[in-house]
Coordinates of C-alpha atoms in Angstrom, one line a residue:
M1 CA -19.2 -3.3 -9.0
R2 CA -16.2 -5.6 -9.5
L3 CA -12.8 -4.1 -9.8
A4 CA -9.4 -5.8 -10.5
T5 CA -5.8 -5.1 -11.2
V6 CA -4.6 -6.6 -14.4
V7 CA -1.4 -6.7 -16.4
T8 CA -1.7 -6.4 -20.2
A9 CA 0.3 -8.2 -22.9
D10 CA 2.7 -5.3 -23.1
G11 CA 3.4 -5.5 -19.3
R12 CA 1.3 -2.5 -18.3
S13 CA -0.5 -2.7 -14.9
A14 CA -4.0 -1.1 -14.6
A15 CA -7.0 -1.1 -12.5
A16 CA -10.0 -2.4 -14.4
R17 CA -13.7 -2.8 -14.0
E18 CA -14.9 -6.3 -14.7
D19 CA -17.9 -6.6 -16.8
A20 CA -19.7 -9.5 -18.5
S21 CA -17.5 -9.1 -21.6
G22 CA -14.1 -8.6 -19.8
F23 CA -12.0 -6.0 -18.2
L24 CA -12.4 -2.3 -19.0
L25 CA -9.0 -0.6 -18.2
L26 CA -9.1 2.5 -15.9
D27 CA -6.7 5.3 -15.6
A28 CA -4.8 4.0 -12.5
P29 CA -2.0 1.6 -12.1
D30 CA -3.9 -0.6 -9.6
V31 CA -7.0 -0.6 -7.5
G32 CA -5.2 0.9 -4.5
A33 CA -4.2 4.0 -6.6
L34 CA -7.7 4.1 -7.9
L35 CA -9.1 4.3 -4.3
R36 CA -7.0 7.3 -3.6
R37 CA -9.2 9.4 -5.9
P38 CA -12.1 10.9 -3.9
D39 CA -14.5 10.2 -6.9
W40 CA -13.3 6.6 -7.4
R41 CA -16.8 5.1 -7.4
E42 CA -18.2 7.4 -10.0
F43 CA -15.0 7.3 -12.1
A44 CA -15.0 3.6 -12.2
A45 CA -18.7 3.2 -12.8
E46 CA -18.9 5.8 -15.6
A47 CA -15.8 4.7 -17.5
D48 CA -16.5 3.4 -21.0
G49 CA -14.5 1.8 -23.9
T50 CA -13.7 -1.6 -25.3
P51 CA -13.0 -4.2 -22.6
L52 CA -10.2 -6.6 -22.9
A53 CA -11.1 -10.4 -22.9
P54 CA -10.0 -12.3 -19.8
A55 CA -7.5 -14.2 -21.9
E56 CA -5.8 -10.9 -22.9
V57 CA -4.8 -10.0 -19.3
T58 CA -3.1 -11.5 -16.2
L59 CA -4.6 -10.9 -12.8
A60 CA -2.2 -9.2 -10.4
P61 CA -3.0 -8.8 -6.7
V62 CA -6.0 -6.5 -6.5
V63 CA -3.9 -4.0 -4.5
T64 CA -0.2 -4.2 -5.5
E65 CA 1.4 -1.9 -3.0
P66 CA -0.7 -1.3 0.1
R67 CA 0.8 1.0 2.7
K68 CA -0.4 -1.4 5.5
I69 CA -1.5 -5.0 5.7
L70 CA -2.9 -6.0 9.0
C71 CA -4.1 -9.6 9.7
A72 CA -6.4 -11.0 12.4
G73 CA -5.5 -14.4 13.7
L74 CA -7.9 -16.7 15.6
N75 CA -11.0 -14.9 14.5
Y76 CA -13.4 -17.8 13.6
R77 CA -14.9 -19.7 16.5
D78 CA -14.3 -23.2 15.1
H79 CA -10.7 -22.5 14.1
I80 CA -10.0 -21.2 17.7
L81 CA -11.5 -24.4 19.1
E82 CA -9.5 -26.7 16.8
M83 CA -6.3 -25.0 17.8
G84 CA -7.2 -25.5 21.5
R85 CA -7.4 -21.8 22.5
P86 CA -10.1 -19.8 24.4
L87 CA -12.1 -17.2 22.6
P88 CA -10.1 -13.9 22.7
D89 CA -11.2 -10.7 24.4
F90 CA -9.3 -8.6 21.8
P91 CA -8.2 -9.3 18.2
T92 CA -4.9 -11.1 17.7
L93 CA -3.1 -9.0 15.1
F94 CA 0.1 -9.3 13.0
T95 CA 1.3 -7.5 9.8
K96 CA 2.5 -8.5 6.4
F97 CA 4.5 -6.7 3.7
A98 CA 3.5 -5.8 0.1
D99 CA 6.0 -8.3 -1.3
T100 CA 4.1 -11.2 0.3
L101 CA 1.2 -10.6 -2.2
T102 CA 0.8 -12.5 -5.4
G103 CA -1.9 -12.8 -8.1
A104 CA -5.0 -14.9 -8.1
H105 CA -3.6 -17.5 -10.6
D106 CA 0.1 -17.2 -9.8
D107 CA 2.3 -20.1 -8.7
I108 CA 3.3 -20.0 -5.0
P109 CA 6.9 -20.8 -4.3
L110 CA 7.5 -23.3 -1.5
P111 CA 10.3 -22.1 0.7
A112 CA 13.2 -24.6 0.8
V113 CA 13.5 -23.9 4.6
S114 CA 10.0 -25.0 5.5
D115 CA 8.3 -28.4 5.3
R116 CA 5.0 -27.4 7.1
V117 CA 3.4 -25.1 4.6
D118 CA -0.3 -24.6 5.5
W119 CA -3.4 -23.0 4.0
E120 CA -5.6 -20.2 5.5
A121 CA -8.6 -19.0 3.5
E122 CA -9.4 -15.4 4.4
L123 CA -11.8 -12.6 3.6
A124 CA -9.7 -9.5 2.9
V125 CA -11.1 -6.0 3.5
I126 CA -9.9 -3.1 1.3
V127 CA -10.1 0.3 3.0
G128 CA -11.6 3.1 0.9
S129 CA -11.3 6.2 3.1
E130 CA -9.1 7.4 5.9
L131 CA -9.8 6.0 9.4
V132 CA -8.5 7.5 12.7
R133 CA -10.0 6.4 16.0
A134 CA -13.2 5.5 14.3
D135 CA -16.3 3.9 15.7
E136 CA -17.9 0.9 14.2
S137 CA -20.4 2.9 12.1
E138 CA -17.5 5.0 10.6
A139 CA -15.5 1.9 10.0
A140 CA -18.2 0.3 8.1
D141 CA -18.7 3.3 5.9
A142 CA -14.9 3.3 5.1
V143 CA -14.9 -0.1 3.5
A144 CA -14.3 0.1 -0.3
G145 CA -14.9 -3.6 -0.8
Y146 CA -13.8 -7.2 -0.3
T147 CA -11.6 -9.8 -1.9
V148 CA -10.2 -13.3 -1.3
A149 CA -6.8 -14.0 0.3
N150 CA -5.0 -17.1 1.5
D151 CA -2.5 -16.5 4.3
V152 CA -0.2 -19.4 3.3
S153 CA 1.7 -20.0 6.5
M154 CA 5.1 -21.7 7.3
R155 CA 4.0 -23.3 10.6
D156 CA 7.5 -24.4 11.6
W157 CA 8.7 -20.8 11.3
Q158 CA 5.5 -19.4 12.8
N159 CA 5.9 -21.5 15.9
R160 CA 9.6 -20.8 16.5
T161 CA 8.5 -18.0 18.9
S162 CA 5.4 -16.6 20.4
Q163 CA 5.5 -14.0 17.6
W164 CA 4.0 -15.3 14.3
Q165 CA 5.5 -12.7 12.0
Q166 CA 8.3 -14.8 10.6
G167 CA 6.0 -17.7 9.4
K168 CA 3.6 -15.3 7.7
A169 CA 5.9 -13.0 5.6
F170 CA 7.6 -15.1 3.1
D171 CA 7.7 -13.5 -0.4
R172 CA 4.9 -14.2 -2.9
T173 CA 2.9 -16.5 -0.5
T174 CA -0.3 -14.5 -0.1
P175 CA -2.6 -14.6 -3.2
L176 CA -5.1 -11.8 -3.3
G177 CA -8.0 -11.5 -5.7
P178 CA -9.4 -12.2 -8.2
V179 CA -11.4 -9.0 -7.8
M180 CA -12.7 -6.5 -5.3
V181 CA -16.4 -6.5 -4.9
T182 CA -17.6 -3.2 -3.7
A183 CA -19.2 -2.9 -0.3
D184 CA -22.6 -2.0 -1.7
A185 CA -22.7 -5.4 -3.5
F186 CA -21.3 -7.6 -0.8
D187 CA -21.9 -7.9 3.0
P188 CA -20.0 -10.4 5.1
A189 CA -22.8 -10.4 7.6
D190 CA -25.0 -12.1 5.1
G191 CA -22.9 -15.3 5.8
A192 CA -21.3 -16.1 2.4
R193 CA -19.4 -19.4 2.5
I194 CA -15.6 -19.5 2.5
R195 CA -13.7 -22.6 1.3
T196 CA -10.3 -24.0 0.7
R197 CA -9.7 -27.0 -1.6
V198 CA -6.4 -28.8 -2.1
N199 CA -6.2 -30.9 -5.2
G200 CA -10.0 -30.8 -5.4
R201 CA -10.5 -32.0 -1.8
T202 CA -12.4 -29.5 0.4
M203 CA -10.3 -28.7 3.5
Q204 CA -12.2 -25.6 4.8
D205 CA -15.9 -24.8 4.4
D206 CA -17.5 -22.2 6.8
T207 CA -19.5 -19.1 6.7
L208 CA -18.4 -15.5 7.3
A209 CA -21.0 -15.2 9.9
D210 CA -18.7 -17.3 12.2
L211 CA -16.3 -14.3 12.7
V212 CA -15.7 -13.5 16.3
F213 CA -14.7 -9.8 15.5
T214 CA -16.8 -8.4 12.6
V215 CA -15.3 -6.2 9.9
P216 CA -16.5 -2.9 11.5
A217 CA -15.2 -4.0 14.9
L218 CA -11.7 -4.9 13.5
L219 CA -11.4 -1.7 11.5
A220 CA -12.4 0.4 14.4
Y221 CA -10.0 -1.4 16.8
I222 CA -7.1 -1.0 14.4
S223 CA -7.8 2.6 13.7
T224 CA -7.4 3.3 17.4
F225 CA -3.6 2.8 17.2
T226 CA -2.7 3.2 13.5
R227 CA -4.2 5.3 10.7
L228 CA -5.9 3.3 7.9
Q229 CA -5.8 4.9 4.4
P230 CA -7.3 4.1 1.0
G231 CA -5.9 0.8 -0.4
D232 CA -4.8 -0.6 3.0
L233 CA -5.7 -4.3 3.6
V234 CA -7.2 -6.0 6.6
L235 CA -7.2 -9.9 6.5
T236 CA -9.9 -11.2 8.9
G237 CA -8.8 -14.6 9.9
T238 CA -9.4 -18.2 8.8
P239 CA -12.0 -20.8 9.6
G240 CA -11.4 -24.3 10.8
G241 CA -9.8 -27.0 8.7
V242 CA -6.2 -25.8 8.4
G243 CA -3.6 -28.5 7.9
A244 CA -2.0 -28.0 11.3
G245 CA -5.3 -28.7 13.1
R246 CA -5.7 -32.2 11.5
T247 CA -4.8 -35.6 12.9
P248 CA -2.4 -36.3 11.5
P249 CA -1.3 -32.8 10.2
V250 CA -1.5 -32.2 6.5
F251 CA 0.8 -29.8 4.6
L252 CA 1.2 -28.5 1.1
G253 CA 3.8 -29.9 -1.2
P254 CA 5.2 -29.4 -4.8
G255 CA 2.5 -29.6 -7.5
D256 CA -0.5 -29.2 -5.1
L257 CA -3.3 -27.0 -6.4
L258 CA -4.7 -24.6 -3.8
E259 CA -8.1 -23.2 -4.4
T260 CA -9.6 -20.5 -2.2
E261 CA -13.1 -19.4 -2.7
I262 CA -15.7 -17.0 -1.3
D263 CA -19.2 -17.2 -2.7
G264 CA -20.1 -13.9 -4.4
I265 CA -16.5 -12.7 -4.9
G266 CA -14.6 -15.5 -6.7
T267 CA -11.8 -18.1 -6.6
L268 CA -8.0 -18.1 -6.3
R269 CA -6.2 -21.0 -8.1
N270 CA -2.6 -21.2 -7.1
R271 CA -0.1 -24.1 -7.9
L272 CA 2.6 -24.8 -5.3
V273 CA 6.0 -25.0 -6.8
S274 CA 9.5 -25.9 -5.6

């Protein structure tokens, strides 16, 4: 099942089930709110009505107001090597805020204070049930589904200190979508490909099988120190091919088209604007 959060022509936000003919609106303001229903799977699957055509809606971030967004850095072997670091013993984690999120086709504003804006294609996990000190089996069962994100990063701000937060939390710089594919229809362990293109040129192209810490391992680890609840997001890291890892480095500028794709889920298309 494929679920999205859409905004209709009259400005209403709603969770929706994506079918072949369009988006069937559900009685929830976004997918995060939908997941807080214990019967969300049955409710979404059994809903009927007349779908709206894709042209009649705008795609919002799949989850618009997550309680928590946790992100794993340095979690693909090739990216760790290109950044000259050893493989980690534990996940490297940082957080984001809800206002960093933006829609699958929204423009991304380039901060005037940064000239080293980089791309990071990521698989995002959407939590479907509460997790507290979970083991990996429990963590796997708690996944509602998966979507695509790009952790657009201001490298000059990120590298000001040893703490990355300030380079990762600029407003409206993390596109999320276009849909959530439920966990029964998508398994990262199958090795789907993840890609970034800038102006049509492929910059990242890897497989989800290259993750150092798997999705169950990440969720179990995180749930040891903080409670995860329905609608929370966990971004799982980026593969090799980022702009900062190139010789010479390459960064995003005004007018660039950033496309982020995971096979089986979909593609984000975001224009960088001044």
